[in-house]
mmCIF file of C-alpha atoms and ligand atoms in Angstrom:
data_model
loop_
_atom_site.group_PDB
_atom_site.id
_atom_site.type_symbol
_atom_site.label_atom_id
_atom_site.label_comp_id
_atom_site.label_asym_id
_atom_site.label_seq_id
_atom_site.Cartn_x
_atom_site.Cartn_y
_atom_site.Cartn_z
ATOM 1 C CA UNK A 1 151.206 79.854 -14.850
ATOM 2 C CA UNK A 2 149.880 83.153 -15.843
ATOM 3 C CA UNK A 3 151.922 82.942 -19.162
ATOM 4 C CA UNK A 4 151.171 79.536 -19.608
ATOM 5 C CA UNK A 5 147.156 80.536 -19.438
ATOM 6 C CA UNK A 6 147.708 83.589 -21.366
ATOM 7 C CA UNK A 7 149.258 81.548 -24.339
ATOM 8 C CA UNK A 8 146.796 78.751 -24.418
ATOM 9 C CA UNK A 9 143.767 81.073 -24.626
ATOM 10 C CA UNK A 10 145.589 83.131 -27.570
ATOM 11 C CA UNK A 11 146.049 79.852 -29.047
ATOM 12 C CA UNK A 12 142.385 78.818 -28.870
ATOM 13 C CA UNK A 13 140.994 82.379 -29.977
ATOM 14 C CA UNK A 14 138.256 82.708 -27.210
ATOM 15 C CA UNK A 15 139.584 85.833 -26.436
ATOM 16 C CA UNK A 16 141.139 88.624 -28.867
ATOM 17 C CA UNK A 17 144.449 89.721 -27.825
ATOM 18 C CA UNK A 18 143.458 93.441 -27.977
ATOM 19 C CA UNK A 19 140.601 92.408 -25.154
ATOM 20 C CA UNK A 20 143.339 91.179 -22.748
ATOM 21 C CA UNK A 21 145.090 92.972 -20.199
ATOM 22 C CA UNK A 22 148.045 91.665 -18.268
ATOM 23 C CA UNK A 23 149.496 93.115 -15.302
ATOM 24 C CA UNK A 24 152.727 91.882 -13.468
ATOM 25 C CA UNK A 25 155.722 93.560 -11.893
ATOM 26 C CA UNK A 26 158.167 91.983 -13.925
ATOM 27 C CA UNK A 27 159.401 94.365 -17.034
ATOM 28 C CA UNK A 28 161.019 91.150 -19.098
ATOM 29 C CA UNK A 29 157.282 89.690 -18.487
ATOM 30 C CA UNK A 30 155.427 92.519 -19.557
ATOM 31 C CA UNK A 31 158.205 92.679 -22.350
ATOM 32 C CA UNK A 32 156.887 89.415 -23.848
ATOM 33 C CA UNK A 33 153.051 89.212 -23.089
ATOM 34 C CA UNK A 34 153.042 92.808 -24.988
ATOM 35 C CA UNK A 35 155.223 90.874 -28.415
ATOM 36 C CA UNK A 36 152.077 88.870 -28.208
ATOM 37 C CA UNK A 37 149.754 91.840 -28.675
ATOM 38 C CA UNK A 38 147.956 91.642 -25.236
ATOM 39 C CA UNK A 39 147.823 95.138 -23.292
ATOM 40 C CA UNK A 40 150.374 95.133 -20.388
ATOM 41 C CA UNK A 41 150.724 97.243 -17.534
ATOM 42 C CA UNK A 42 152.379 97.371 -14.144
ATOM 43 C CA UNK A 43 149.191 98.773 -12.185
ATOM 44 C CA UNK A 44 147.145 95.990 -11.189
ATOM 45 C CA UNK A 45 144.119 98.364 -10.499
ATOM 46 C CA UNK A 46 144.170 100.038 -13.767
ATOM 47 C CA UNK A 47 144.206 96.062 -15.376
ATOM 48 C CA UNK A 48 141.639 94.815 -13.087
ATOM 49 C CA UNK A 49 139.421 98.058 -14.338
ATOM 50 C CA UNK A 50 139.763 96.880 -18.021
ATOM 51 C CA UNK A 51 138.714 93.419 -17.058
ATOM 52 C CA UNK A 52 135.460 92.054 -16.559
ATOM 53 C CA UNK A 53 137.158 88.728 -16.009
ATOM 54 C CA UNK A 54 139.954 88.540 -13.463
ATOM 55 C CA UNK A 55 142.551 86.487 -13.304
ATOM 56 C CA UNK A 56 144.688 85.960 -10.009
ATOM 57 C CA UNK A 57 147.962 83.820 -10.303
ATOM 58 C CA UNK A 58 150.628 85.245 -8.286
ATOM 59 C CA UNK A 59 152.298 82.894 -5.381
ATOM 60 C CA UNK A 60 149.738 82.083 -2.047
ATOM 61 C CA UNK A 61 152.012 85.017 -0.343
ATOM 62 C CA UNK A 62 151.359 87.448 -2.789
ATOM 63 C CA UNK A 63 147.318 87.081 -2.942
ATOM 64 C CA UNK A 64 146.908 89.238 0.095
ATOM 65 C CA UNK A 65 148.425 92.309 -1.408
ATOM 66 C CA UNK A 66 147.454 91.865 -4.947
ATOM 67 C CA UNK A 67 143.182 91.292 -3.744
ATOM 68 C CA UNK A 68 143.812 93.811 -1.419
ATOM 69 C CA UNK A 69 145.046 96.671 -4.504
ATOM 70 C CA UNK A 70 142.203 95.688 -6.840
ATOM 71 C CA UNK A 71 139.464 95.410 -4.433
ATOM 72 C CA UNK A 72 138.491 99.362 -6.030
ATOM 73 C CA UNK A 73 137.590 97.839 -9.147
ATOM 74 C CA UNK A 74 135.646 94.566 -8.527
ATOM 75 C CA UNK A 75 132.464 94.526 -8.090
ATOM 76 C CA UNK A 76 129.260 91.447 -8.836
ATOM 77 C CA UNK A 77 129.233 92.337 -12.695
ATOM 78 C CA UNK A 78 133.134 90.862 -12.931
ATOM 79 C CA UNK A 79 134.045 87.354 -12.316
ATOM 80 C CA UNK A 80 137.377 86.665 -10.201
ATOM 81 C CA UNK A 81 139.321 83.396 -10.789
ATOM 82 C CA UNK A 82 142.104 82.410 -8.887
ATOM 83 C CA UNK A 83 144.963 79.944 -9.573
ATOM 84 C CA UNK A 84 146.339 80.726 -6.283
ATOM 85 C CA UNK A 85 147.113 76.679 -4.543
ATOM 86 C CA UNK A 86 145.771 76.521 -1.269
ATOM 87 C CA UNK A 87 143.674 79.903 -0.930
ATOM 88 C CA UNK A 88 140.145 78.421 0.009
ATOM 89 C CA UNK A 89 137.250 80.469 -1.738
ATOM 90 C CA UNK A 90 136.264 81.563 1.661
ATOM 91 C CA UNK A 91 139.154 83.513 2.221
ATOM 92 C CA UNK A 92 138.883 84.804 -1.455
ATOM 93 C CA UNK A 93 135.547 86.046 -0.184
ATOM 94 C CA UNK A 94 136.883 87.752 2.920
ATOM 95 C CA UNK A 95 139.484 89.600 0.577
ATOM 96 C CA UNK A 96 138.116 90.436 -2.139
ATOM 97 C CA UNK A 97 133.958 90.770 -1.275
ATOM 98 C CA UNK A 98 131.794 87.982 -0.812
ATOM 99 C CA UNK A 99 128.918 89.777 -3.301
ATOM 100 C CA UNK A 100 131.282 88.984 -6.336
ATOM 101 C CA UNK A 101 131.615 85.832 -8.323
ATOM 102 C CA UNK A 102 134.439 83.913 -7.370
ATOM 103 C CA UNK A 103 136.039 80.725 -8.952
ATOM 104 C CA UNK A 104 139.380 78.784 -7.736
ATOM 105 C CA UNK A 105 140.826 76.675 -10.803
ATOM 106 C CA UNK A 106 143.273 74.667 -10.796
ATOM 107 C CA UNK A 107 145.254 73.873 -14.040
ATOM 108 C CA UNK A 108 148.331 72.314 -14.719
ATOM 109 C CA UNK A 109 151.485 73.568 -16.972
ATOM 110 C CA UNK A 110 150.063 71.597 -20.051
ATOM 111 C CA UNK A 111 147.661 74.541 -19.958
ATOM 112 C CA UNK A 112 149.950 76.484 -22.876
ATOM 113 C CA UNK A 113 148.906 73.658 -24.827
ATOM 114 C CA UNK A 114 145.703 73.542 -24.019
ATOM 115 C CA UNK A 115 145.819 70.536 -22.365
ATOM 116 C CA UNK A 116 145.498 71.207 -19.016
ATOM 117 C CA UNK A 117 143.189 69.308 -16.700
ATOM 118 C CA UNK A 118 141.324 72.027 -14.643
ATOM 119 C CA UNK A 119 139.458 71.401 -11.518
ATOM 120 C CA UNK A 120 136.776 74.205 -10.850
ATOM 121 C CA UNK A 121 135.027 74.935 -7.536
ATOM 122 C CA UNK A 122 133.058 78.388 -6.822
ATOM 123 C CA UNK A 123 131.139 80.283 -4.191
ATOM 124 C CA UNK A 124 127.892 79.898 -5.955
ATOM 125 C CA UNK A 125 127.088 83.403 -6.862
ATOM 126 C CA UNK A 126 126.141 83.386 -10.502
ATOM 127 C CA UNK A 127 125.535 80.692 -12.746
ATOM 128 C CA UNK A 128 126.058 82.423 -16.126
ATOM 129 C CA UNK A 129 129.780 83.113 -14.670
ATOM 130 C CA UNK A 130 130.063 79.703 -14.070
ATOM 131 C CA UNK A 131 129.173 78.392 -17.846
ATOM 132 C CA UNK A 132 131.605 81.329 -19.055
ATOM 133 C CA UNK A 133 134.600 79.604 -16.413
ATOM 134 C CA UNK A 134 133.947 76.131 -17.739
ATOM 135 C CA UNK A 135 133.832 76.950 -21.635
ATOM 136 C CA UNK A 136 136.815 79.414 -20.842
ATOM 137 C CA UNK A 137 138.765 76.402 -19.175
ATOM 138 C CA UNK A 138 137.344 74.239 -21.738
ATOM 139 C CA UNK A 139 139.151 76.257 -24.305
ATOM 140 C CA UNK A 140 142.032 75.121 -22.610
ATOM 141 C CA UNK A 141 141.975 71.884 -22.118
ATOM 142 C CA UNK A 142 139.137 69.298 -20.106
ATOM 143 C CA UNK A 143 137.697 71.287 -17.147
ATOM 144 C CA UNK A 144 136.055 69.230 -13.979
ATOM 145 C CA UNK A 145 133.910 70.759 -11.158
ATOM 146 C CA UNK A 146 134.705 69.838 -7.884
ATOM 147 C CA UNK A 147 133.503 70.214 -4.427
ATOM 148 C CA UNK A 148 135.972 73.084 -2.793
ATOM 149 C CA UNK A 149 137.301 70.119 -0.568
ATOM 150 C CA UNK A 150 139.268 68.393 -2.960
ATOM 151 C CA UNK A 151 141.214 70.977 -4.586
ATOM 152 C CA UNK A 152 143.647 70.136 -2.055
ATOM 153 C CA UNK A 153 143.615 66.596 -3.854
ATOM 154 C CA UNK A 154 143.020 67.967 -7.086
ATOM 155 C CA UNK A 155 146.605 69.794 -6.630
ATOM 156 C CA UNK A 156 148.369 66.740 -6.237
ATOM 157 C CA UNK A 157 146.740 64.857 -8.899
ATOM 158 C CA UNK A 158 146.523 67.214 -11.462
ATOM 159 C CA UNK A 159 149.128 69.881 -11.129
ATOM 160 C CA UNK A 160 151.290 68.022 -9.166
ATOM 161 C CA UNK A 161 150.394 64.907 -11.174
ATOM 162 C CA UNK A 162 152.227 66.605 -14.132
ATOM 163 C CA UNK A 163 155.737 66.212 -12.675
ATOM 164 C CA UNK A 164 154.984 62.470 -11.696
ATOM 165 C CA UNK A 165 153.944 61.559 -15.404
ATOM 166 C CA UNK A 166 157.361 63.098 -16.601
ATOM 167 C CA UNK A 167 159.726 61.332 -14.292
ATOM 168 C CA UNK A 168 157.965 57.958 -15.648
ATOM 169 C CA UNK A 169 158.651 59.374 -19.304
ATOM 170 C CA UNK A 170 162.351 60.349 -17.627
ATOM 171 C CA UNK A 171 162.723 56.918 -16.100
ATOM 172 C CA UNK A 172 161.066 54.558 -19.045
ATOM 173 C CA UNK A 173 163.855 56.686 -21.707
ATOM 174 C CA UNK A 174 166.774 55.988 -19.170
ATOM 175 C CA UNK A 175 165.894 52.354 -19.630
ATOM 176 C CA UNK A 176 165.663 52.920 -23.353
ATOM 177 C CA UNK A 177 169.016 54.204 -23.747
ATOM 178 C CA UNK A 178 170.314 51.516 -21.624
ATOM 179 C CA UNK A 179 168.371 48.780 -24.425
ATOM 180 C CA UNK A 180 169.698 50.631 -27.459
ATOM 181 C CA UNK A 181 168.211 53.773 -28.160
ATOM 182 C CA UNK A 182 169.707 56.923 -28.516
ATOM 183 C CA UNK A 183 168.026 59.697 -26.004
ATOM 184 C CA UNK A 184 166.284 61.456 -28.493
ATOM 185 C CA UNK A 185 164.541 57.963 -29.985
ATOM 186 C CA UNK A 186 164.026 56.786 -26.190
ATOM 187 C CA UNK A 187 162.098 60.374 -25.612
ATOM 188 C CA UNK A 188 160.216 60.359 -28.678
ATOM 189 C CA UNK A 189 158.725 56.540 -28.201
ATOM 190 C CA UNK A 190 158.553 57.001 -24.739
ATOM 191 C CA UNK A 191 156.291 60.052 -24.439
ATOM 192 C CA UNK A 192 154.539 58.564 -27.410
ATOM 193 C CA UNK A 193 153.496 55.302 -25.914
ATOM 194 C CA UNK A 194 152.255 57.572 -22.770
ATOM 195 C CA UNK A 195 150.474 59.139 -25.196
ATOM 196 C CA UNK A 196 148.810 56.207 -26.485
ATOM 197 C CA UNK A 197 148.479 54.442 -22.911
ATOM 198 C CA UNK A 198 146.770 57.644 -21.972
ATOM 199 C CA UNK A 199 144.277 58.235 -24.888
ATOM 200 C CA UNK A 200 143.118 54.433 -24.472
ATOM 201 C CA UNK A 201 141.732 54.839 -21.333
ATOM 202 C CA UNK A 202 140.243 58.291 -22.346
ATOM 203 C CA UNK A 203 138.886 56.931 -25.423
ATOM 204 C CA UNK A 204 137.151 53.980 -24.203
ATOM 205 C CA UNK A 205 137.267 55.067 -20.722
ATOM 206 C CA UNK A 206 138.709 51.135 -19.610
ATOM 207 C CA UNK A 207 140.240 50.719 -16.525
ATOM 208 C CA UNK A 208 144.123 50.636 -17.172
ATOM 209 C CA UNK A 209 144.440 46.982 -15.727
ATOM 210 C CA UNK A 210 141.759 45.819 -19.018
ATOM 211 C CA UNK A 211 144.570 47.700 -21.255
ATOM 212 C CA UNK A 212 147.122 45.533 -19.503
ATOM 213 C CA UNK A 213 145.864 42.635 -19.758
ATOM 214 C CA UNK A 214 145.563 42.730 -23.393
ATOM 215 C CA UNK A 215 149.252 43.153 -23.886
ATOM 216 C CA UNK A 216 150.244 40.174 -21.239
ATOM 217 C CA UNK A 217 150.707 37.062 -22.180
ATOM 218 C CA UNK A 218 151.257 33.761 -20.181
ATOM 219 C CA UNK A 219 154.855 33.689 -19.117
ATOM 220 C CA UNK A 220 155.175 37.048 -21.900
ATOM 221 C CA UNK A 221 157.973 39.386 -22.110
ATOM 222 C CA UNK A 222 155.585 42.235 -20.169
ATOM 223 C CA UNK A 223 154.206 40.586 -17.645
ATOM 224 C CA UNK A 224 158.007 39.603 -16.447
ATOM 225 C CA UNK A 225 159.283 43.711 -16.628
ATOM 226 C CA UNK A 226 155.756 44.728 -14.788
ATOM 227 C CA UNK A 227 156.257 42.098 -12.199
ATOM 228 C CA UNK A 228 159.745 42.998 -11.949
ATOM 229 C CA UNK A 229 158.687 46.763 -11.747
ATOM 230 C CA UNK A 230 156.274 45.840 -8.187
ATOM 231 C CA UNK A 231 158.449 44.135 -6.618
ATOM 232 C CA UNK A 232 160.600 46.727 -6.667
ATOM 233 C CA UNK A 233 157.780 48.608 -5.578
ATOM 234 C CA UNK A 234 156.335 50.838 -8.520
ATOM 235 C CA UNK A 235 152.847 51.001 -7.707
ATOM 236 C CA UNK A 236 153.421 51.633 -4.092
ATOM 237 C CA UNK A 237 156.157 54.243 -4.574
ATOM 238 C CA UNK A 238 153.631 56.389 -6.826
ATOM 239 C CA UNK A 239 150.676 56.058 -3.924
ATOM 240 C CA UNK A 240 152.884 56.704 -1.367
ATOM 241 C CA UNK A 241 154.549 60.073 -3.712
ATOM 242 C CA UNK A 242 150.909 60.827 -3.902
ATOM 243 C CA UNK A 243 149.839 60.625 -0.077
ATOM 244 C CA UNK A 244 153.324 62.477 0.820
ATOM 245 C CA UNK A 245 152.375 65.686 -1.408
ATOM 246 C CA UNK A 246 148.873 65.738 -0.021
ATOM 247 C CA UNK A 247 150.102 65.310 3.461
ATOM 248 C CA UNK A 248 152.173 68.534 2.450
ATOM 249 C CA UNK A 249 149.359 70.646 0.919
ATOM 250 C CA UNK A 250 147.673 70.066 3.971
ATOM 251 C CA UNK A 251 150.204 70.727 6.053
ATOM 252 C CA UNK A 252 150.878 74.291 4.200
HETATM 253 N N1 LIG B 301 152.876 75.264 -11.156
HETATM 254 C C1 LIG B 301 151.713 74.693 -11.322
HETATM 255 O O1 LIG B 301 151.581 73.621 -11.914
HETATM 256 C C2 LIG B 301 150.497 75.353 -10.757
HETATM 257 C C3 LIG B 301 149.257 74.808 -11.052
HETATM 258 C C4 LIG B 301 148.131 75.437 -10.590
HETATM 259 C C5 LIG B 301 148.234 76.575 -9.818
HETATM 260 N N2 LIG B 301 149.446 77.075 -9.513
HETATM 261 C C6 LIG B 301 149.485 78.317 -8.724
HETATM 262 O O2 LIG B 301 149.721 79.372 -9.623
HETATM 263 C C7 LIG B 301 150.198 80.483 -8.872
HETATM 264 C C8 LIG B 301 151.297 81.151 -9.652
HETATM 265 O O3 LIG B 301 152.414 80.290 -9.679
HETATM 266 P P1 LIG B 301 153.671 80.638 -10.578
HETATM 267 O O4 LIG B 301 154.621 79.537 -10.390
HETATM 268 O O5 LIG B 301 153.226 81.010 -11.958
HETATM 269 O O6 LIG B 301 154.193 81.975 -9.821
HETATM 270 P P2 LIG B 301 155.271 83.019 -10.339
HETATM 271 O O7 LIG B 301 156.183 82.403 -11.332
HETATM 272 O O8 LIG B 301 155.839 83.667 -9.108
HETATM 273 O O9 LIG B 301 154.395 84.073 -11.151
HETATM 274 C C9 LIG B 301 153.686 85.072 -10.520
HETATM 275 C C10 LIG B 301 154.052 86.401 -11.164
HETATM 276 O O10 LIG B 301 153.288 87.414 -10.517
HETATM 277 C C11 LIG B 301 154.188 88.469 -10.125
HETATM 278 N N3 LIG B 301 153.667 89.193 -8.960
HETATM 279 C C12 LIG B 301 153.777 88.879 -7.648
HETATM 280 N N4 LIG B 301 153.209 89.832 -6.889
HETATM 281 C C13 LIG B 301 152.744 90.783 -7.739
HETATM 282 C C14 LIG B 301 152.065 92.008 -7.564
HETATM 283 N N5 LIG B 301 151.745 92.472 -6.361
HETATM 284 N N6 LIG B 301 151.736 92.696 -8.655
HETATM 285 C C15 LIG B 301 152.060 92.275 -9.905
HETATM 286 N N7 LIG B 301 152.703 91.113 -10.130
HETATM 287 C C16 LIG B 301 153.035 90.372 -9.071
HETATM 288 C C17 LIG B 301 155.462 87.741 -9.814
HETATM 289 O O11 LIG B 301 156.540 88.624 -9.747
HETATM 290 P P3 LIG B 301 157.723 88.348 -8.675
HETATM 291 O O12 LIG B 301 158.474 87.167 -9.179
HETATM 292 O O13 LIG B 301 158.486 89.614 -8.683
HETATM 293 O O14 LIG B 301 157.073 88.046 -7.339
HETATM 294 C C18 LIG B 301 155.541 86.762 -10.968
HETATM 295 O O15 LIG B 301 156.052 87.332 -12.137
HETATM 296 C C19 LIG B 301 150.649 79.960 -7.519
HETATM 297 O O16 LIG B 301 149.756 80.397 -6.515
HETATM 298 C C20 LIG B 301 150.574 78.462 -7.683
HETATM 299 O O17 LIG B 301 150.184 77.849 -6.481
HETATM 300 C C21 LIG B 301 150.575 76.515 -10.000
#
């Protein structure tokens, strides 16, 4: 995720790649952030020093250790931003000082393309840090703000949301080849009908069902495959995928 955040923003040219430090352990990570002209580095507190924005996305385990190292070097002039799922911005607080702006984002992988869908919450210290957050995430895709309760939710639906959208695109193309196409057709007409579906509800912000009925006609071809497609139990399968990895989050 860190790549994928550190490649969208070169992409978008908010930030210069000489102003951008990256720290991880990794060498064949460093390797490739520094072909992209960022600085790299192995010492977290030397990269945190450089930064006046700070940017945490190592795995919930790891969080601990890495707030704990660059504690030295934050202080209320920096902003912190973490990516870290299921770290509540309370217990950012407690680790890393409760005087210092703090944001939790969460993006998902479509981030590299600046398409991510972002959902911001904060503890409330400065509100010029929290313009800078949204135009950064903005940069990279459409950013929400959220009350810190529902970033559990937010997880599911956005990052985890991701992975759902694909298996339909996997599912819809299996069909496809079945009907004629070769994969590579299926894929491209699949993913961009989604595409489509996706930018008329953004676009005119309709309900999806108003979008459906336009394409259903009495006793049509569609309406017979999306009948077929609930009895078998589509739209219940996705809620109940949905409830399952929020009962999980919450269970982490
Ligand atoms: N996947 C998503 O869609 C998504 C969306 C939103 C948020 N997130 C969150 O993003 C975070 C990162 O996820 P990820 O999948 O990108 O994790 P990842 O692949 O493990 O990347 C984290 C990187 O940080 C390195 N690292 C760990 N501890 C370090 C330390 N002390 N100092 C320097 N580098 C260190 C890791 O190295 P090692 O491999 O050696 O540990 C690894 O290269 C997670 O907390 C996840 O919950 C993910």
């Amino acid at each position: 995720m860190g790549s994928a955040i550190l490649i969208g923003l070169l992409k978008s040219g908010f930030v210069a790649p000489d102003d951008i430090y990256v720290s991880d352990r990794k060498h064949n990570v460093l390797e490739d952030m520094k072909n992209r002209g960022v600085h790299v580095s192995e010492d977290n507190l030397l990269t945190a020093e450089k930064a006046d924005v700070v940017i945490v996305a190592v795995k919930p385990y790891h969080v601990q250790q890495v707030l704990h190292d660059i504690k030295p070097m934050l202080n209320p002039g920096k902003i912190l931003i973490s990516i870290v799922a299921g770290v509540g911005v309370e217990e950012l607080g407690k680790l890393a000082g409760n005087d210092i702006p703090i944001f939790r984002v969460m993006p998902n992988t479509a981030i590299a393309l600046q398409e991510s869908l972002t959902c911001v919450s904060s503890n409330g210290n400065s509100n010029t840090s929290r313009e800078y957050v949204i135009e950064l995430f903005n940069k990279l895709g459409k950013t929400v703000e959220i009350p810190e309760e529902l970033m559990a939710a937010a997880t599911v639906l956005s990052s985890c949301g991701i992975a759902f959208a694909l298996r339909y695109i996997r599912a819809a193309m299996q069909g496809g080849i079945e009907i004629g196409f070769g994969a590579e057709m299926a894929q491209f007409i699949t993913a961009q009908t989604v595409k489509g579906a996706t930018e008329l509800v953004l676009k005119t912000g309709h309900h999806p069902e108003r979008e459906i009925d336009k394409v259903t006609t009495p006793r049509g071809i569609t309406i017979t495959g999306l009948n077929e497609m609930e009895h078998k139990g589509f739209s219940s399968s996705l809620i109940q995928g949905v409830l399952a990895s929020y009962k999980k989050i919450n269970k982490l």
